[in-house]
XYZ file of N, CA and C in Angstrom:
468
model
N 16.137 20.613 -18.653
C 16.599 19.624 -17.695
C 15.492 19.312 -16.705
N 15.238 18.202 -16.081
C 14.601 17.862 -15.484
C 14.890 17.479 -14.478
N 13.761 18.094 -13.026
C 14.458 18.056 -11.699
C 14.151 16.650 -11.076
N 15.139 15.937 -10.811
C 15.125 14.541 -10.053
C 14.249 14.531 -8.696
N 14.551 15.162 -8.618
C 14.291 15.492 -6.686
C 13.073 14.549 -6.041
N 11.833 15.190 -7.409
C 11.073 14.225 -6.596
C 10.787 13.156 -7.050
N 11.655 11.952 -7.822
C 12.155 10.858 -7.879
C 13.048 10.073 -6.990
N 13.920 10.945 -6.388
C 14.577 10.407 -5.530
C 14.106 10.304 -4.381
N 12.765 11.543 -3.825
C 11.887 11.326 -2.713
C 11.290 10.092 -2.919
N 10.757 9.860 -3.891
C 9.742 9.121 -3.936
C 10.092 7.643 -3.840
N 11.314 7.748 -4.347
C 11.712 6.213 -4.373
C 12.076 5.692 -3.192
N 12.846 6.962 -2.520
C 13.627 6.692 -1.039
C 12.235 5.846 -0.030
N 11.323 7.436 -0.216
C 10.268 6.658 0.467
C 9.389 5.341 0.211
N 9.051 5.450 -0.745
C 8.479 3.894 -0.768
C 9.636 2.784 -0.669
N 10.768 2.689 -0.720
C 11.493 1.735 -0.607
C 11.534 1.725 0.858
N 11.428 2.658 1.875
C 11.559 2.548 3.074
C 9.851 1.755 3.517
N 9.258 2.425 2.701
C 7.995 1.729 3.258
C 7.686 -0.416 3.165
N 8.386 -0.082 2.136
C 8.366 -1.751 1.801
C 9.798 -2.181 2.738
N 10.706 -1.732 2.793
C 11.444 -2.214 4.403
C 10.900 -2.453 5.538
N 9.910 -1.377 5.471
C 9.744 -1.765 7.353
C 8.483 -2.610 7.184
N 7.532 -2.560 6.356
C 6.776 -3.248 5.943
C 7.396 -4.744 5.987
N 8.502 -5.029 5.222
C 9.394 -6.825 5.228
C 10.004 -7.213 6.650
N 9.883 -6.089 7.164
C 10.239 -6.208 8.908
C 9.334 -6.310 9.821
N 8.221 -6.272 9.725
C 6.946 -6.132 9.805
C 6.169 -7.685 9.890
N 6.251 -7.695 8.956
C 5.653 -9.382 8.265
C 6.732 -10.376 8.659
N 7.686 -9.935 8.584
C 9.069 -11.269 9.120
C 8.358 -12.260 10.781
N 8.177 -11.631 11.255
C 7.617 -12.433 12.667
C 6.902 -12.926 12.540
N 5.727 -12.732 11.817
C 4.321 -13.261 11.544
C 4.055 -14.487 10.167
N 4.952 -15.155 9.871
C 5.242 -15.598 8.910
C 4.428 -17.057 9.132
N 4.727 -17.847 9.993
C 4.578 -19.247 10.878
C 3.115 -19.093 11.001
N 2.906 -17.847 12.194
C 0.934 -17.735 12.537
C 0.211 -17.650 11.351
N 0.724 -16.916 9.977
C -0.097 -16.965 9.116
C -0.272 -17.972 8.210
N 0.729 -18.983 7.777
C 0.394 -19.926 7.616
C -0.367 -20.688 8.480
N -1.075 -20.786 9.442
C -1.455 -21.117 10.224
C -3.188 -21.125 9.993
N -3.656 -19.851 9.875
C -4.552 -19.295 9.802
C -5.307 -19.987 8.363
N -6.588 -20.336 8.608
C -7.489 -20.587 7.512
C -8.462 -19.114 6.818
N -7.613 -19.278 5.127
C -7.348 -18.509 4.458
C -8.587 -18.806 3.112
N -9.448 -18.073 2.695
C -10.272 -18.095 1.253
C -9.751 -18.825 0.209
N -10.133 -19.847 -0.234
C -9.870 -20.373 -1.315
C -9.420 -19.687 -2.532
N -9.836 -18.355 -2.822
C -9.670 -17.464 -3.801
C -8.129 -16.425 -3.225
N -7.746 -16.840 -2.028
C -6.139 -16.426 -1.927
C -4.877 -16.724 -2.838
N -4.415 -15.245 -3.679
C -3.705 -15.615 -4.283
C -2.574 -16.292 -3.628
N -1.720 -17.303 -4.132
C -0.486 -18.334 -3.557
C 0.328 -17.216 -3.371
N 1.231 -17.189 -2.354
C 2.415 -16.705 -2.020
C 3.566 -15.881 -2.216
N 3.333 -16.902 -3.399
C 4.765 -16.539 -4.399
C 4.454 -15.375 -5.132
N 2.859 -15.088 -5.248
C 2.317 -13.646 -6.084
C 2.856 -12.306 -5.093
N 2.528 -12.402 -4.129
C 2.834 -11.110 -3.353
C 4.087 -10.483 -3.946
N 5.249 -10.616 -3.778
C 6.435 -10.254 -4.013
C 6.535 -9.332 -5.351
N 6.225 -10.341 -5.956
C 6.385 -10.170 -7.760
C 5.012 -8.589 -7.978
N 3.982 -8.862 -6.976
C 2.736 -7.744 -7.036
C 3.516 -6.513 -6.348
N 3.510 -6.653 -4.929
C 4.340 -5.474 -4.229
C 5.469 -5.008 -5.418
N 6.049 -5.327 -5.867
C 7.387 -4.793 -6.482
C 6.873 -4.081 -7.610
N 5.744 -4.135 -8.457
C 5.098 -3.829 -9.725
C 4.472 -2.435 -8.937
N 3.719 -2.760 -8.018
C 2.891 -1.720 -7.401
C 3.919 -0.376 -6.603
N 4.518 -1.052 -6.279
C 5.803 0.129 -5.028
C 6.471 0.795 -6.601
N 7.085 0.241 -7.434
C 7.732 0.953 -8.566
C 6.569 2.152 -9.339
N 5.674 1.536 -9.458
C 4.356 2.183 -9.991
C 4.400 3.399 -8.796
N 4.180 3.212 -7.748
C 3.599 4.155 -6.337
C 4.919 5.279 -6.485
N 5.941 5.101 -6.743
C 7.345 5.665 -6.855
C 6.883 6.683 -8.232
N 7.302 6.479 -9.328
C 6.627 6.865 -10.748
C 5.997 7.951 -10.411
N 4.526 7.523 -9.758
C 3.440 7.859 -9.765
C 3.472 9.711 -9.187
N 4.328 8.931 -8.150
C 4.635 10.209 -7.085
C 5.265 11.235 -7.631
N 6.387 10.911 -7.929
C 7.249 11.889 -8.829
C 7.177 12.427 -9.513
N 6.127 11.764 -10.955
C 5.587 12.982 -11.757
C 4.385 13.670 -11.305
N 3.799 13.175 -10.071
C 2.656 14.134 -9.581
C 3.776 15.231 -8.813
N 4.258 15.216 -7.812
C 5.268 15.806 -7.063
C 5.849 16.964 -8.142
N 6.486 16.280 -9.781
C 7.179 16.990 -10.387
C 6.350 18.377 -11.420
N 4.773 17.628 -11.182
C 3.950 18.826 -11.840
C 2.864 19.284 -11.125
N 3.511 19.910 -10.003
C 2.659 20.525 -8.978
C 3.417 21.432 -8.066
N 3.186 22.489 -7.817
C 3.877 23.602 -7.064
C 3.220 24.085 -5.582
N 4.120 24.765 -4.889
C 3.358 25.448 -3.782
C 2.274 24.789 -2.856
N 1.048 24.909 -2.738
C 0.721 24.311 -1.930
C 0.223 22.882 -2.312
N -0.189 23.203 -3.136
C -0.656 21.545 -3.812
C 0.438 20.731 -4.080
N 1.971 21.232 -4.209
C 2.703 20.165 -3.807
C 2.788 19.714 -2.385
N 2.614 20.618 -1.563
C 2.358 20.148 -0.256
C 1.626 19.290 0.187
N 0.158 19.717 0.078
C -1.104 18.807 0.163
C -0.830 17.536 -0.239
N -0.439 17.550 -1.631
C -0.332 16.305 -2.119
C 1.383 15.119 -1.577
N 1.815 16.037 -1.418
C 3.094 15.011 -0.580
C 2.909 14.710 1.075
N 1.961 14.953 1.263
C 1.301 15.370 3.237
C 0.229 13.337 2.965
N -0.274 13.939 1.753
C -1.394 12.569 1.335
C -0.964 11.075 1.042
N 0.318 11.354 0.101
C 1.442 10.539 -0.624
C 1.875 9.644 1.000
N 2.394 10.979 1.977
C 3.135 10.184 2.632
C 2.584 9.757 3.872
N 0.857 10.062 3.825
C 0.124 9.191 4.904
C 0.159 7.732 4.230
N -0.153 7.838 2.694
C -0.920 6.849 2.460
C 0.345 5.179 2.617
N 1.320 5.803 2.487
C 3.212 5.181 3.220
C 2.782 4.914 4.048
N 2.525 5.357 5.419
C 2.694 5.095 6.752
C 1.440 4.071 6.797
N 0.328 4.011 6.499
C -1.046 3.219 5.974
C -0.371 1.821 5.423
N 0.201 1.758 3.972
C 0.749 0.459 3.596
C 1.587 -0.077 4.823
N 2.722 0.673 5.266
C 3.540 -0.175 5.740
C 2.757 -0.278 7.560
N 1.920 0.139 8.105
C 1.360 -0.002 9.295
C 0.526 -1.385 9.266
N 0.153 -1.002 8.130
C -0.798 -3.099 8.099
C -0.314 -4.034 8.045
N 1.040 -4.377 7.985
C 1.855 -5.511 8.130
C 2.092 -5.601 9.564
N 2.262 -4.497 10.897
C 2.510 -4.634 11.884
C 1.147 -4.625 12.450
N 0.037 -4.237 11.508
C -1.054 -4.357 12.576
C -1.765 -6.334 12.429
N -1.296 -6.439 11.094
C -1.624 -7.797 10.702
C -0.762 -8.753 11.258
N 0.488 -8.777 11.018
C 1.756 -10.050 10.967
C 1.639 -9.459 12.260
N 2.691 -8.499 13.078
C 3.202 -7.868 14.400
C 1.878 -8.224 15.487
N 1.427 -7.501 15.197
C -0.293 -7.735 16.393
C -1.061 -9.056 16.056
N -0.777 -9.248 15.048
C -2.052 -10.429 14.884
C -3.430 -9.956 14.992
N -3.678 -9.093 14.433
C -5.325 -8.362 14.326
C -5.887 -8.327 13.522
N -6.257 -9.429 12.910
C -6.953 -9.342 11.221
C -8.371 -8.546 11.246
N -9.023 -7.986 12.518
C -10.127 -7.134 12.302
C -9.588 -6.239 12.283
N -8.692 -5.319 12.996
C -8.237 -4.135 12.763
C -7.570 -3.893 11.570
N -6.457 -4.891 11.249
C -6.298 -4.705 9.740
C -7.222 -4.661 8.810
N -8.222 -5.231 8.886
C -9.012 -5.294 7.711
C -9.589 -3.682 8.046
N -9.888 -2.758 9.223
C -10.446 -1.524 8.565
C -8.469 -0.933 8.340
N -7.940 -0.570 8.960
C -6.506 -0.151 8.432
C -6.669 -0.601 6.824
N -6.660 -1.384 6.572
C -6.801 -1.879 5.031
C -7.755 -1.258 4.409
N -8.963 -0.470 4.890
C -9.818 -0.046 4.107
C -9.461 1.644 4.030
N -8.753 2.038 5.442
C -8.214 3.384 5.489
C -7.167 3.233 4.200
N -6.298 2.105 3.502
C -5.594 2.590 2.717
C -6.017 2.446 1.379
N -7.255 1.769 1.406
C -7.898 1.450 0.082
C -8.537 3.079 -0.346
N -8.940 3.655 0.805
C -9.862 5.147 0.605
C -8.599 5.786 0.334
N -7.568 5.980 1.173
C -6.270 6.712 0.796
C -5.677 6.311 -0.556
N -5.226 5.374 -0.959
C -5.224 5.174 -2.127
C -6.202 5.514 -3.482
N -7.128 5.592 -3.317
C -8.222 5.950 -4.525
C -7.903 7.864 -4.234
N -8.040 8.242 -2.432
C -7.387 9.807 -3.238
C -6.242 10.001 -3.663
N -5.385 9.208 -3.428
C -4.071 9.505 -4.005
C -4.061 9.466 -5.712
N -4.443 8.145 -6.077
C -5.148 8.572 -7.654
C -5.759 9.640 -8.142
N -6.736 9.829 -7.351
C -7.744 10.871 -8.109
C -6.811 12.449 -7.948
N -5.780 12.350 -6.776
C -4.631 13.479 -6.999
C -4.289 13.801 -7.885
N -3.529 12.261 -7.952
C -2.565 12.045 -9.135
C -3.260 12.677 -10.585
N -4.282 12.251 -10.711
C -5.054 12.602 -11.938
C -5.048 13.344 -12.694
N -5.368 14.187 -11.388
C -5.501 15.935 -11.391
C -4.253 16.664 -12.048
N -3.104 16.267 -11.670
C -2.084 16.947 -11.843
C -1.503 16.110 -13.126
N -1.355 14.828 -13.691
C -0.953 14.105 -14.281
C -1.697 13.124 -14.400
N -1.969 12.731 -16.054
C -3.165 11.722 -16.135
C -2.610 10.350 -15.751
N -0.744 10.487 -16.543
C -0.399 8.636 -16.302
C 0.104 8.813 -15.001
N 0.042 9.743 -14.271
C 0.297 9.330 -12.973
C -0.743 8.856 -12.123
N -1.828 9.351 -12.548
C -3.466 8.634 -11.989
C -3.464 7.868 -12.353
N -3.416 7.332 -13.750
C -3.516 5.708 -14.104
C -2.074 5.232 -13.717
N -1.590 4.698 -13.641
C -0.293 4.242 -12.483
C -0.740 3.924 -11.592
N -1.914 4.772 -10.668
C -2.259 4.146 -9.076
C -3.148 3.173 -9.355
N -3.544 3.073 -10.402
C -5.159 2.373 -10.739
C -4.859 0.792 -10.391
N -3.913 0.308 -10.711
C -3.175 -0.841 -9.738
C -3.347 -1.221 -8.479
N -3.059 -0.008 -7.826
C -2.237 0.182 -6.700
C -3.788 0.265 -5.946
N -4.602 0.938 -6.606
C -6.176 1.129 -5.584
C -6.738 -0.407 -6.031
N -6.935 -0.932 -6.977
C -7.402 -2.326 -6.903
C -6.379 -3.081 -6.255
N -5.182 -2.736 -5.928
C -4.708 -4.281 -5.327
C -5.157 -3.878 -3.744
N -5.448 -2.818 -3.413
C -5.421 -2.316 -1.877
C -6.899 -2.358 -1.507
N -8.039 -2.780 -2.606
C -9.243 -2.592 -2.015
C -9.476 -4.427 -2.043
N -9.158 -5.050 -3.330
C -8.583 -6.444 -3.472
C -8.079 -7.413 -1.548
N -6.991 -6.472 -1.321
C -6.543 -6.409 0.329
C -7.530 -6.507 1.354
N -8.236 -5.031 1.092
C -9.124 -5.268 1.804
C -10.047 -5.909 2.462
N -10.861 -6.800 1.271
C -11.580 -7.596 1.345
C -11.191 -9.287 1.767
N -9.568 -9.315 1.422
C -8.800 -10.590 1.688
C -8.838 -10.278 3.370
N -8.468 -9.159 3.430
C -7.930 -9.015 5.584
C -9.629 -9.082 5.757
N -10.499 -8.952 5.504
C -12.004 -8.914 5.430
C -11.743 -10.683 6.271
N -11.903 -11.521 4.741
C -12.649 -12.715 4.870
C -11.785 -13.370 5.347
N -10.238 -13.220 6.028
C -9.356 -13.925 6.997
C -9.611 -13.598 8.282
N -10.466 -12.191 8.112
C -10.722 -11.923 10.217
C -11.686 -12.766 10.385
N -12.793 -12.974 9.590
C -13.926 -13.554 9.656
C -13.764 -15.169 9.761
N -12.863 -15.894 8.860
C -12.097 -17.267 9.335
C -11.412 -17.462 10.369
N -11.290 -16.603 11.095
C -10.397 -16.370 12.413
C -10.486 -15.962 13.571
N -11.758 -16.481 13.908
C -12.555 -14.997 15.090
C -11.635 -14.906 16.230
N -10.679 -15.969 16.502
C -10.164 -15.702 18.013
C -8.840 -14.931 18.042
């Protein structure tokens, strides 16, 4: 039998992260259309359909790392898991909420580095759970470079 547990962590949490994250971005909706954006910005309508591929993946990912790892390295590794949470869903309030596309853009790079260790965790303990993040670190370094070249269109 196989223990759920850390499936149901994992899901709880990233679903909370993409909540407060959609609560997050809700205010900032108007200013960012606003803002002159890279020609190479994916349209709109991609986000949703990406977040949902990536958060299910980030969920997965967790759980069978979580589910084949004991003692302290389950620790370590759920301490990492659930910075790299507070990281995704903090850049929507530091971006949309504050309006800080320079600070987001390094916040964005803190989760691009957090994300690549969370893979290389994952790895360690489970190979398709490392490849699972491999997504999740290109769409977040991808990010990066987008909150990059929107602070830079935006100096004020």
């Amino acid at each position: 039998m196989t223990d759920r547990s850390p499936y149901a962590l994992t899901a709880a949490a990233v679903t909370t992260t993409a909540v407060l994250g959609g609560i997050g971005t809700a205010t900032g909706t108007r200013w960012y259309r606003e803002l002159d954006k890279p020609p190479w910005q994916p349209p709109g309508s991609a986000f949703g359909p990406v977040w949902t591929a990536l958060y299910a993946l980030l969920a997965l990912a967790g759980g069978r790392s979580l589910a084949g790892s004991g003692g302290q390295e389950r620790r370590r590794y759920l301490r990492a898991y659930l910075a790299n949470l507070a990281l995704n869903a903090g850049w929507t309030w530091v971006f949309f909420r504050a309006r800080r596309p320079v600070a987001a853009t390094a916040e964005a790079a803190l989760l691009a580095a957090s994300t690549a260790d969370l893979a290389r965790r994952s790895w360690a303990v489970d190979r398709r759970a490392g490849a699972a993040l491999v997504p999740y670190a290109a769409w977040t370094t991808f990010a990066t470079a987008l909150s990059g070249a929107i602070a830079r269109r935006n100096p004020r």
